Amino acid sequence: MEDMNVIKLPATEKQASTKKRARSTTFDPEKEERTRKKHVQSLAVLGEEDGSVKLLEELVFGAEEELVDRLVEEDEERPGALLVEDKDEESEDESETLLQRHQTRGAAWVDEDDELEEEVDMKHRYRRDLMRGEAESTLSVQKLQQRMREQFQKSMGGTPSWAQSSSKKKTADEDEEEDEDEEDDMLRRTGNFVASSDCLPSGLLRMKKCLHANSARPSEDRLTTVQFHPSAQVVMTAGLDRSISLFQVDGKTNPKIQSIHLERFPIHKAQFSTDGETVIATSLKNKMFYLYDMMEGRVTPVHTVRGLNEARVKEFSVCPEGGALLLTGTSGYLHLLTLKTKEVVHSMKINGDVSGVAFSNDGSKVFASSEEGEVYVWDMRSSRCVNRFTDDGCVKGTSIATSCNGQYLACGSQSGVVNVYSQEACLNSASPKPLKAVMNLLTSATSLAFNPTSEILAIASRAEDEAIRLVHLPSLTVFSNFPVSNRKVVYRASCLDFSPHSGFFSLANNKGHAPLFRLLHYKDF
């Protein structure tokens, strides 16, 4: 009986897994088809999302020609394709629409308290400066904001760029682009844009302070003379230290060329001859004067002059025609002597003492001013006085000068007034009226000098420090930037001169120096 009873044991784990695997490996065609379609759809979606990656792969690993062909075909087949210009116009239209929408868009919320007309006390110490009268003890918030905005713009010199609207910014950007284009155009061309005009402008004189002209050998005493050579780039200084020095002018080092010493002969005045080969020097109390031949390096003393009855020879002028000097004597006498024979050719006399002499540009006329305030015009060929007039408002004359172009005549007086006349009127009228009375000097006008282009008149007084002015003749106005205020450079000037082409200006002062200035408007020496 026991053998007949069969006991059913439970299946082992191995048997169970085998059965399970058998059941799972059963093939279901419909299910497989659904799974495959699902995978295809997922891949298609991934392919659409990663199109840029696919294009990058094609560009890197090849198929460039196929890609270009496909892009061309797509552009040709696309019915609504836009040109680049159309896209730009469309983008501009969209930006304008957005700008208008932004400008017309209302506030995100409205506070009822903001609409109330709140009054602000203007007497508070923080707002007191914004009041425009006692009546404005209170202001509304809106008016206060407007007042504060106006004050801010005034302090900033206008509306700052960050506070401008888009249209104003665009206009400003366009203006900046135009300026940059003009600058680029300037950089493409060669030339000097600083001195583009031949006419000297008024107002401010463009100049640069250089090393003193005599820095290589400063004078131990007061300088009495500074003069540029008529043809060479050389300047001469002379003074009471009994020496004459020549310097080469370069504006940087101004090296000394030569210096001569005249024993017991403090120099009152030294001048180049017309040809620039000789220097004439006179002293304070001597009848003798010296001639220095620069070509031969020879110094010749002239002890006596035939026909000259003067106790001393002090003031003189070099005749423009050359070879002759016009000596200023006592009691109103003027003596013309030749350098070749050292004798007086003829003499002229005016009423009173001579205070200054100036030649016309061609040397045919000479203007002599007297201490009584009168001006005499003499014809040099006939030795006749052709005109005589009184300097307007002058009590005592001190100096006189003529311009190189024959247009102007300047007369200085003891009161410091310098009258500028038309030279033609001074030749033909018995009472000419000055074109301008320059009243910038407060002490006696002792020195006058025109520049070679007749655009600048330099006036100075040796009675006071920094008493010097430069006058712009076309406009008859004084340059405002010379001398520099609160800076002592000039001191007391006793002689003024311009270089042959107005490139430099120098003066002799009481400190033994010859300050040198470069006039930047003029390009030549």
Short mmCIF file of C-alpha atoms in Angstrom, two decimals:
data_model
loop_
_atom_site.label_atom_id
_atom_site.label_comp_id
_atom_site.label_asym_id
_atom_site.label_seq_id
_atom_site.Cartn_x
_atom_site.Cartn_y
_atom_site.Cartn_z
CA MET A 1 0.00 0.00 0.00
CA GLU A 2 2.80 2.27 0.80
CA ASP A 3 4.32 1.71 -2.66
CA MET A 4 1.05 2.53 -4.27
CA ASN A 5 0.82 5.95 -2.62
CA VAL A 6 2.75 8.57 -4.73
CA ILE A 7 3.66 11.69 -2.85
CA LYS A 8 3.79 14.94 -5.10
CA LEU A 9 6.73 17.10 -4.04
CA PRO A 10 6.78 20.90 -4.85
CA ALA A 11 8.81 22.03 -7.90
CA THR A 12 12.33 23.30 -7.24
CA GLU A 13 13.45 26.90 -7.95
CA LYS A 14 15.27 25.82 -11.05
CA GLN A 15 12.25 24.19 -12.48
CA ALA A 16 10.17 27.27 -11.70
CA SER A 17 12.60 29.58 -13.53
CA THR A 18 12.73 27.28 -16.48
CA LYS A 19 9.00 27.33 -16.78
CA LYS A 20 8.92 31.10 -16.46
CA ARG A 21 11.55 31.54 -19.20
CA ALA A 22 9.62 29.26 -21.42
CA ARG A 23 6.50 31.29 -20.98
CA SER A 24 8.34 34.57 -21.65
CA THR A 25 9.98 33.43 -24.87
CA THR A 26 6.63 32.84 -26.42
CA PHE A 27 6.56 34.99 -29.69
CA ASP A 28 3.76 37.54 -30.07
CA PRO A 29 3.81 39.17 -33.60
CA GLU A 30 1.32 41.95 -32.86
CA LYS A 31 3.15 43.01 -29.77
CA GLU A 32 6.45 43.12 -31.61
CA GLU A 33 4.93 45.26 -34.36
CA ARG A 34 3.59 47.77 -31.86
CA THR A 35 6.97 47.96 -30.14
CA ARG A 36 8.79 48.53 -33.42
CA LYS A 37 6.47 51.37 -34.47
CA LYS A 38 6.90 52.98 -31.11
CA HIS A 39 10.68 52.87 -31.46
CA VAL A 40 10.53 54.33 -34.97
CA GLN A 41 8.42 57.24 -33.78
CA SER A 42 10.83 57.94 -30.91
CA LEU A 43 13.79 57.96 -33.29
CA ALA A 44 11.99 60.33 -35.64
CA VAL A 45 11.29 62.74 -32.82
CA LEU A 46 14.90 62.57 -31.67
CA GLY A 47 16.06 63.18 -35.20
CA GLU A 48 13.91 66.31 -35.48
CA GLU A 49 15.15 67.61 -32.14
CA ASP A 50 18.81 66.95 -32.95
CA GLY A 51 18.77 68.30 -36.50
CA SER A 52 21.56 70.74 -35.74
CA VAL A 53 23.67 67.86 -34.45
CA LYS A 54 23.01 65.92 -37.59
CA LEU A 55 23.99 68.88 -39.79
CA LEU A 56 27.17 69.32 -37.78
CA GLU A 57 28.03 65.67 -38.27
CA GLU A 58 27.48 65.95 -42.01
CA LEU A 59 29.70 69.06 -42.18
CA VAL A 60 32.46 67.42 -40.16
CA PHE A 61 32.44 63.99 -41.78
CA GLY A 62 31.56 64.97 -45.32
CA ALA A 63 28.55 65.44 -47.57
CA GLU A 64 29.19 69.18 -47.96
CA GLU A 65 28.08 69.24 -51.59
CA GLU A 66 24.92 67.34 -50.81
CA LEU A 67 24.18 69.74 -47.98
CA VAL A 68 24.63 72.81 -50.21
CA ASP A 69 22.49 71.33 -52.95
CA ARG A 70 19.78 70.50 -50.50
CA LEU A 71 19.82 74.01 -49.01
CA VAL A 72 19.59 75.57 -52.48
CA GLU A 73 16.68 73.30 -53.39
CA GLU A 74 14.88 74.12 -50.18
CA ASP A 75 15.29 77.88 -50.80
CA GLU A 76 13.99 77.54 -54.34
CA GLU A 77 11.06 75.36 -53.34
CA ARG A 78 10.08 77.49 -50.33
CA PRO A 79 7.19 79.67 -51.53
CA GLY A 80 7.43 82.31 -48.83
CA ALA A 81 11.20 82.84 -48.90
CA LEU A 82 12.34 86.32 -47.88
CA LEU A 83 15.34 88.24 -49.13
CA VAL A 84 17.91 89.54 -46.69
CA GLU A 85 16.70 93.07 -47.21
CA ASP A 86 13.13 92.01 -46.54
CA LYS A 87 14.21 90.33 -43.31
CA ASP A 88 16.01 93.48 -42.24
CA GLU A 89 12.95 95.59 -43.04
CA GLU A 90 10.73 93.14 -41.21
CA SER A 91 13.01 93.20 -38.16
CA GLU A 92 13.04 97.01 -38.22
CA ASP A 93 9.24 97.09 -38.44
CA GLU A 94 9.01 94.67 -35.54
CA SER A 95 11.43 96.76 -33.44
CA GLU A 96 9.44 99.94 -34.18
CA THR A 97 6.22 98.18 -33.26
CA LEU A 98 7.73 96.94 -30.01
CA LEU A 99 9.04 100.44 -29.27
CA GLN A 100 5.64 102.00 -29.85
CA ARG A 101 4.00 99.29 -27.75
CA HIS A 102 6.54 99.94 -24.99
CA GLN A 103 5.94 103.70 -25.12
CA THR A 104 2.14 103.38 -25.13
CA ARG A 105 2.08 100.63 -22.53
CA GLY A 106 0.42 101.76 -19.33
CA ALA A 107 1.66 101.40 -15.80
CA ALA A 108 1.54 97.98 -14.16
CA TRP A 109 -0.59 99.36 -11.34
CA VAL A 110 -2.09 102.68 -10.30
CA ASP A 111 -1.78 104.07 -6.81
CA GLU A 112 -4.64 106.34 -5.89
CA ASP A 113 -2.42 108.35 -3.53
CA ASP A 114 -0.15 109.32 -6.45
CA GLU A 115 -3.04 111.08 -8.17
CA LEU A 116 -3.56 113.39 -5.22
CA GLU A 117 -2.05 116.87 -5.52
CA GLU A 118 0.27 116.67 -2.54
CA GLU A 119 1.92 119.94 -1.51
CA VAL A 120 5.56 119.90 -0.40
CA ASP A 121 7.06 122.43 2.00
CA MET A 122 9.83 124.27 0.09
CA LYS A 123 11.19 126.05 3.17
CA HIS A 124 12.97 122.92 4.28
CA ARG A 125 16.75 123.33 4.20
CA TYR A 126 17.11 120.55 1.61
CA ARG A 127 14.66 122.22 -0.78
CA ARG A 128 15.31 125.89 -0.04
CA ASP A 129 17.70 126.28 -3.01
CA LEU A 130 14.95 125.22 -5.42
CA MET A 131 12.70 128.16 -4.54
CA ARG A 132 12.35 130.98 -7.08
CA GLY A 133 10.70 133.45 -4.78
CA GLU A 134 8.87 133.78 -1.49
CA ALA A 135 5.61 132.90 -3.23
CA GLU A 136 6.82 129.34 -3.78
CA SER A 137 6.61 128.32 -0.13
CA THR A 138 4.91 125.10 -1.28
CA LEU A 139 4.99 123.17 -4.54
CA SER A 140 3.21 120.13 -5.83
CA VAL A 141 5.12 116.89 -6.14
CA GLN A 142 5.01 117.04 -9.94
CA LYS A 143 6.39 120.59 -10.05
CA LEU A 144 9.06 119.73 -7.52
CA GLN A 145 10.16 116.75 -9.62
CA GLN A 146 10.32 118.97 -12.71
CA ARG A 147 12.33 121.59 -10.80
CA MET A 148 14.78 118.95 -9.55
CA ARG A 149 15.12 117.54 -13.07
CA GLU A 150 15.92 120.99 -14.47
CA GLN A 151 18.52 121.61 -11.78
CA PHE A 152 20.15 118.26 -12.44
CA GLN A 153 20.33 118.87 -16.18
CA LYS A 154 21.77 122.35 -15.56
CA SER A 155 24.49 120.95 -13.31
CA MET A 156 25.27 118.19 -15.83
CA GLY A 157 25.42 120.60 -18.75
CA GLY A 158 22.41 118.98 -20.42
CA THR A 159 20.57 115.71 -20.39
CA PRO A 160 23.03 112.82 -19.89
CA SER A 161 23.10 110.09 -22.50
CA TRP A 162 21.67 107.44 -20.17
CA ALA A 163 18.61 109.62 -19.55
CA GLN A 164 17.84 110.31 -23.21
CA SER A 165 15.06 108.60 -25.11
CA SER A 166 15.87 106.03 -27.76
CA SER A 167 15.26 108.44 -30.66
CA LYS A 168 17.59 111.08 -29.19
CA LYS A 169 20.23 108.44 -28.52
CA LYS A 170 19.96 107.27 -32.09
CA THR A 171 20.47 110.83 -33.39
CA ALA A 172 23.48 111.29 -31.10
CA ASP A 173 24.96 107.99 -32.27
CA GLU A 174 24.50 109.04 -35.89
CA ASP A 175 26.26 112.35 -35.18
CA GLU A 176 29.14 110.50 -33.51
CA GLU A 177 29.40 108.18 -36.52
CA GLU A 178 29.52 111.20 -38.85
CA ASP A 179 32.26 112.77 -36.70
CA GLU A 180 34.21 109.51 -36.78
CA ASP A 181 33.84 109.37 -40.56
CA GLU A 182 35.17 112.94 -40.80
CA GLU A 183 38.10 112.05 -38.54
CA ASP A 184 38.84 108.99 -40.65
CA ASP A 185 38.71 111.18 -43.74
CA MET A 186 41.17 113.59 -42.14
CA LEU A 187 43.51 110.75 -41.29
CA ARG A 188 43.47 109.55 -44.90
CA ARG A 189 44.88 112.88 -46.10
CA THR A 190 48.19 114.52 -45.42
CA GLY A 191 48.62 118.15 -44.49
CA ASN A 192 48.61 120.54 -41.59
CA PHE A 193 45.06 120.98 -40.29
CA VAL A 194 46.10 123.25 -37.40
CA ALA A 195 47.11 126.15 -39.63
CA SER A 196 44.63 125.53 -42.44
CA SER A 197 43.89 129.25 -42.70
CA ASP A 198 46.50 131.78 -43.77
CA CYS A 199 44.91 134.52 -41.67
CA LEU A 200 45.91 134.83 -38.03
CA PRO A 201 42.82 134.31 -35.83
CA SER A 202 42.04 136.73 -33.02
CA GLY A 203 41.26 136.00 -29.38
CA LEU A 204 43.90 133.45 -28.41
CA LEU A 205 47.41 133.34 -29.84
CA ARG A 206 48.76 129.80 -30.21
CA MET A 207 52.26 130.00 -28.80
CA LYS A 208 54.76 127.93 -26.84
CA LYS A 209 57.31 129.10 -24.29
CA CYS A 210 60.82 128.05 -25.32
CA LEU A 211 64.17 128.12 -23.60
CA HIS A 212 65.54 131.64 -23.24
CA ALA A 213 67.24 132.78 -26.42
CA ASN A 214 70.43 133.58 -24.46
CA SER A 215 70.26 130.65 -22.02
CA ALA A 216 73.71 129.51 -23.18
CA ARG A 217 75.11 132.84 -21.93
CA PRO A 218 72.79 134.92 -19.75
CA SER A 219 73.69 138.56 -19.28
CA GLU A 220 75.07 139.68 -15.93
CA ASP A 221 73.20 142.98 -16.20
CA ARG A 222 70.09 144.39 -17.85
CA LEU A 223 69.60 143.51 -21.52
CA THR A 224 68.95 146.47 -23.77
CA THR A 225 68.73 144.79 -27.19
CA VAL A 226 67.38 141.62 -28.76
CA GLN A 227 67.19 141.29 -32.54
CA PHE A 228 66.82 138.45 -35.02
CA HIS A 229 69.17 138.26 -37.99
CA PRO A 230 67.45 139.37 -41.22
CA SER A 231 68.36 136.19 -43.14
CA ALA A 232 69.98 133.59 -40.84
CA GLN A 233 68.39 131.63 -37.99
CA VAL A 234 70.34 133.69 -35.46
CA VAL A 235 69.42 136.06 -32.65
CA MET A 236 71.60 138.77 -31.08
CA THR A 237 71.49 140.07 -27.53
CA ALA A 238 73.37 143.01 -25.99
CA GLY A 239 73.23 144.84 -22.69
CA LEU A 240 74.86 146.80 -19.96
CA ASP A 241 77.36 143.99 -19.26
CA ARG A 242 79.34 145.35 -22.28
CA SER A 243 78.91 142.22 -24.41
CA ILE A 244 77.28 141.26 -27.71
CA SER A 245 76.28 137.62 -28.13
CA LEU A 246 74.98 135.62 -31.09
CA PHE A 247 72.89 132.45 -30.67
CA GLN A 248 71.50 129.90 -33.06
CA VAL A 249 67.74 129.67 -32.64
CA ASP A 250 66.29 126.16 -32.52
CA GLY A 251 63.85 126.60 -29.63
CA LYS A 252 65.42 123.76 -27.63
CA THR A 253 69.05 124.50 -26.71
CA ASN A 254 69.77 127.77 -28.59
CA PRO A 255 73.55 127.22 -28.65
CA LYS A 256 75.89 130.21 -28.51
CA ILE A 257 77.73 131.05 -31.73
CA GLN A 258 79.95 133.90 -30.62
CA SER A 259 80.29 136.55 -27.95
CA ILE A 260 82.40 139.73 -27.97
CA HIS A 261 83.23 142.02 -25.08
CA LEU A 262 83.62 145.79 -25.44
CA GLU A 263 85.78 147.22 -22.68
CA ARG A 264 84.18 150.07 -20.70
CA PHE A 265 81.33 150.25 -23.18
CA PRO A 266 77.90 149.44 -21.67
CA ILE A 267 75.76 148.90 -24.74
CA HIS A 268 72.65 151.03 -25.06
CA LYS A 269 71.60 149.74 -28.48
CA ALA A 270 72.89 147.24 -31.05
CA GLN A 271 71.46 146.59 -34.53
CA PHE A 272 72.21 144.48 -37.60
CA SER A 273 72.88 146.29 -40.84
CA THR A 274 70.42 145.77 -43.67
CA ASP A 275 72.52 143.00 -45.26
CA GLY A 276 73.11 141.37 -41.86
CA GLU A 277 76.91 141.42 -42.15
CA THR A 278 77.63 144.18 -39.63
CA VAL A 279 76.52 144.99 -36.08
CA ILE A 280 76.34 148.64 -34.99
CA ALA A 281 76.57 149.28 -31.24
CA THR A 282 76.23 152.54 -29.30
CA SER A 283 76.69 153.31 -25.62
CA LEU A 284 75.12 155.61 -23.06
CA LYS A 285 77.51 158.55 -22.81
CA ASN A 286 80.03 158.08 -25.62
CA LYS A 287 80.32 159.88 -28.90
CA MET A 288 82.17 156.83 -30.21
CA PHE A 289 80.34 153.74 -31.52
CA TYR A 290 81.49 150.31 -32.71
CA LEU A 291 81.10 148.40 -35.97
CA TYR A 292 81.46 144.62 -35.74
CA ASP A 293 82.11 142.88 -39.07
CA MET A 294 80.77 139.36 -38.60
CA MET A 295 82.28 138.02 -41.84
CA GLU A 296 85.80 138.95 -40.85
CA GLY A 297 85.32 138.90 -37.09
CA ARG A 298 86.73 142.41 -36.79
CA VAL A 299 85.60 145.09 -34.32
CA THR A 300 86.11 148.67 -35.53
CA PRO A 301 85.68 151.71 -33.25
CA VAL A 302 84.35 154.89 -34.87
CA HIS A 303 85.66 157.76 -32.78
CA THR A 304 84.58 160.74 -34.88
CA VAL A 305 82.02 161.39 -37.59
CA ARG A 306 82.68 164.18 -40.00
CA GLY A 307 80.04 166.90 -39.80
CA LEU A 308 78.52 165.60 -36.53
CA ASN A 309 78.38 168.15 -33.74
CA GLU A 310 76.91 166.04 -30.94
CA ALA A 311 78.28 165.26 -27.49
CA ARG A 312 77.13 161.63 -27.68
CA VAL A 313 75.72 159.07 -30.08
CA LYS A 314 73.00 157.05 -28.38
CA GLU A 315 69.84 156.47 -30.43
CA PHE A 316 69.97 155.50 -34.11
CA SER A 317 68.02 153.64 -36.81
CA VAL A 318 69.29 151.60 -39.76
CA CYS A 319 67.97 152.86 -43.10
CA PRO A 320 66.10 150.17 -45.09
CA GLU A 321 67.99 151.06 -48.25
CA GLY A 322 71.23 150.06 -46.48
CA GLY A 323 74.61 151.66 -45.97
CA ALA A 324 73.30 154.56 -43.87
CA LEU A 325 72.28 155.37 -40.31
CA LEU A 326 69.88 157.99 -39.01
CA LEU A 327 71.29 159.30 -35.73
CA THR A 328 69.05 160.97 -33.16
CA GLY A 329 70.70 164.12 -31.87
CA THR A 330 69.77 166.73 -29.33
CA SER A 331 67.38 169.69 -29.77
CA GLY A 332 65.25 167.82 -32.35
CA TYR A 333 68.04 167.06 -34.85
CA LEU A 334 68.22 163.95 -37.03
CA HIS A 335 71.53 163.25 -38.82
CA LEU A 336 71.90 160.94 -41.82
CA LEU A 337 75.40 159.46 -42.11
CA THR A 338 76.91 156.89 -44.46
CA LEU A 339 78.77 153.91 -43.06
CA LYS A 340 81.17 153.88 -45.98
CA THR A 341 82.64 157.37 -45.49
CA LYS A 342 81.59 157.88 -41.84
CA GLU A 343 80.25 161.37 -42.53
CA VAL A 344 76.93 163.20 -42.19
CA VAL A 345 75.14 163.66 -45.51
CA HIS A 346 72.38 166.00 -44.29
CA SER A 347 70.43 166.84 -41.14
CA MET A 348 66.75 167.45 -40.32
CA LYS A 349 65.18 169.25 -37.39
CA ILE A 350 61.81 169.09 -35.63
CA ASN A 351 60.34 171.16 -32.80
CA GLY A 352 61.19 169.70 -29.41
CA ASP A 353 63.22 166.58 -28.67
CA VAL A 354 62.94 163.45 -30.80
CA SER A 355 61.27 160.57 -28.94
CA GLY A 356 61.22 158.00 -31.73
CA VAL A 357 61.97 157.36 -35.41
CA ALA A 358 60.45 154.89 -37.87
CA PHE A 359 60.98 154.37 -41.62
CA SER A 360 58.34 153.55 -44.19
CA ASN A 361 58.64 150.10 -45.77
CA ASP A 362 60.43 151.40 -48.86
CA GLY A 363 62.68 153.77 -46.89
CA SER A 364 61.53 156.86 -48.78
CA LYS A 365 59.78 158.43 -45.76
CA VAL A 366 60.69 158.71 -42.11
CA PHE A 367 58.25 159.37 -39.25
CA ALA A 368 59.70 161.23 -36.29
CA SER A 369 57.70 161.76 -33.09
CA SER A 370 58.49 164.53 -30.67
CA GLU A 371 58.07 164.66 -26.93
CA GLU A 372 55.46 167.38 -27.48
CA GLY A 373 53.11 164.82 -29.04
CA GLU A 374 53.61 165.76 -32.71
CA VAL A 375 54.60 163.51 -35.61
CA TYR A 376 56.70 164.79 -38.54
CA VAL A 377 56.88 163.06 -41.92
CA TRP A 378 60.11 163.66 -43.84
CA ASP A 379 61.02 162.82 -47.41
CA MET A 380 64.47 161.19 -47.29
CA ARG A 381 65.46 162.10 -50.85
CA SER A 382 64.62 165.79 -50.67
CA SER A 383 65.07 166.23 -46.87
CA ARG A 384 61.72 168.08 -46.74
CA CYS A 385 58.94 167.76 -44.19
CA VAL A 386 55.92 166.62 -46.22
CA ASN A 387 53.38 166.36 -43.38
CA ARG A 388 52.91 167.10 -39.72
CA PHE A 389 50.11 166.14 -37.34
CA THR A 390 49.37 165.83 -33.64
CA ASP A 391 49.04 162.40 -32.12
CA ASP A 392 45.44 162.17 -30.93
CA GLY A 393 45.21 162.79 -27.18
CA CYS A 394 48.96 162.55 -26.67
CA VAL A 395 50.66 164.83 -24.12
CA LYS A 396 54.16 163.39 -24.42
CA GLY A 397 55.27 160.99 -27.14
CA THR A 398 57.56 158.09 -26.23
CA SER A 399 57.76 155.68 -29.20
CA ILE A 400 56.75 155.11 -32.82
CA ALA A 401 56.74 152.16 -35.26
CA THR A 402 55.56 151.34 -38.80
CA SER A 403 54.31 148.07 -40.25
CA CYS A 404 56.22 146.23 -42.96
CA ASN A 405 53.35 146.30 -45.44
CA GLY A 406 52.99 150.10 -45.22
CA GLN A 407 49.48 149.90 -43.76
CA TYR A 408 49.83 150.90 -40.11
CA LEU A 409 51.59 153.50 -37.95
CA ALA A 410 51.66 153.13 -34.16
CA CYS A 411 52.43 155.96 -31.73
CA GLY A 412 53.06 155.39 -28.02
CA SER A 413 52.65 157.97 -25.28
CA GLN A 414 53.73 158.45 -21.70
CA SER A 415 50.20 157.68 -20.47
CA GLY A 416 50.45 154.16 -21.92
CA VAL A 417 47.99 154.75 -24.76
CA VAL A 418 49.09 153.44 -28.16
CA ASN A 419 47.28 154.94 -31.16
CA VAL A 420 47.15 152.81 -34.32
CA TYR A 421 46.76 154.86 -37.53
CA SER A 422 46.41 154.19 -41.19
CA GLN A 423 49.79 155.06 -42.65
CA GLU A 424 48.16 156.48 -45.76
CA ALA A 425 46.10 158.87 -43.65
CA CYS A 426 49.24 159.98 -41.80
CA LEU A 427 50.90 160.83 -45.10
CA ASN A 428 48.01 162.85 -46.52
CA SER A 429 45.96 164.24 -43.62
CA ALA A 430 46.85 167.04 -41.21
CA SER A 431 44.63 165.53 -38.48
CA PRO A 432 44.29 161.77 -38.97
CA LYS A 433 42.08 159.83 -36.59
CA PRO A 434 43.42 156.63 -35.04
CA LEU A 435 41.88 153.34 -36.06
CA LYS A 436 42.25 152.12 -32.52
CA ALA A 437 43.51 153.48 -29.20
CA VAL A 438 45.04 150.57 -27.30
CA MET A 439 44.77 151.34 -23.58
CA ASN A 440 46.02 148.12 -22.02
CA LEU A 441 49.24 149.64 -20.66
CA LEU A 442 49.12 151.70 -17.49
CA THR A 443 52.66 153.09 -17.73
CA SER A 444 54.69 154.71 -20.49
CA ALA A 445 54.66 152.80 -23.81
CA THR A 446 58.41 152.59 -24.42
CA SER A 447 58.64 149.79 -27.01
CA LEU A 448 56.63 149.04 -30.16
CA ALA A 449 57.21 146.37 -32.81
CA PHE A 450 55.20 145.04 -35.76
CA ASN A 451 55.67 141.47 -36.94
CA PRO A 452 56.77 140.94 -40.59
CA THR A 453 53.27 139.94 -41.74
CA SER A 454 51.75 143.08 -40.16
CA GLU A 455 49.23 141.01 -38.21
CA ILE A 456 50.64 141.56 -34.70
CA LEU A 457 51.70 144.71 -32.88
CA ALA A 458 53.76 144.17 -29.72
CA ILE A 459 53.64 146.98 -27.16
CA ALA A 460 55.54 147.13 -23.87
CA SER A 461 56.58 149.36 -20.99
CA ARG A 462 59.87 148.97 -19.17
CA ALA A 463 58.44 150.72 -16.09
CA GLU A 464 56.50 147.69 -14.79
CA ASP A 465 56.75 143.89 -14.72
CA GLU A 466 54.73 141.93 -17.30
CA ALA A 467 53.66 145.21 -18.96
CA ILE A 468 53.48 143.79 -22.47
CA ARG A 469 50.61 143.09 -24.84
CA LEU A 470 50.19 141.64 -28.33
CA VAL A 471 47.56 143.30 -30.54
CA HIS A 472 45.75 141.45 -33.34
CA LEU A 473 45.78 144.09 -36.07
CA PRO A 474 43.03 142.83 -38.44
CA SER A 475 40.50 143.02 -35.60
CA LEU A 476 42.41 145.61 -33.51
CA THR A 477 41.93 143.50 -30.39
CA VAL A 478 44.41 142.33 -27.78
CA PHE A 479 45.28 138.64 -27.43
CA SER A 480 43.95 137.57 -24.03
CA ASN A 481 46.42 134.76 -23.32
CA PHE A 482 49.65 136.76 -23.29
CA PRO A 483 51.30 137.33 -20.95
CA VAL A 484 50.14 134.42 -18.78
CA SER A 485 48.42 135.71 -15.66
CA ASN A 486 49.99 135.03 -12.27
CA ARG A 487 53.23 133.89 -13.90
CA LYS A 488 56.23 136.18 -14.14
CA VAL A 489 58.19 135.38 -17.28
CA VAL A 490 58.62 138.69 -19.07
CA TYR A 491 59.52 141.06 -16.21
CA ARG A 492 60.45 144.54 -17.52
CA ALA A 493 60.84 144.52 -21.29
CA SER A 494 63.07 147.10 -22.96
CA CYS A 495 63.22 145.72 -26.54
CA LEU A 496 60.91 143.57 -28.70
CA ASP A 497 61.48 141.73 -31.97
CA PHE A 498 59.99 139.10 -34.29
CA SER A 499 61.92 136.63 -36.44
CA PRO A 500 61.95 137.26 -40.25
CA HIS A 501 58.87 135.05 -40.87
CA SER A 502 57.21 135.59 -37.47
CA GLY A 503 57.90 132.06 -36.24
CA PHE A 504 59.54 133.37 -33.05
CA PHE A 505 59.08 136.33 -30.75
CA SER A 506 61.60 137.51 -28.17
CA LEU A 507 62.26 140.40 -25.83
CA ALA A 508 65.05 141.79 -23.64
CA ASN A 509 64.31 142.21 -19.94
CA ASN A 510 65.95 143.64 -16.85
CA LYS A 511 66.93 140.19 -15.54
CA GLY A 512 69.52 139.69 -18.27
CA HIS A 513 67.33 137.15 -20.11
CA ALA A 514 65.74 137.09 -23.54
CA PRO A 515 62.50 135.04 -23.19
CA LEU A 516 61.71 133.23 -26.43
CA PHE A 517 58.26 132.24 -27.67
CA ARG A 518 57.29 130.04 -30.61
CA LEU A 519 54.28 131.42 -32.53
CA LEU A 520 52.67 128.21 -33.75
CA HIS A 521 50.53 129.84 -36.44
CA TYR A 522 53.64 130.61 -38.49
CA LYS A 523 55.56 127.65 -39.88
CA ASP A 524 58.82 129.33 -40.92
CA PHE A 525 61.53 131.05 -38.89
#
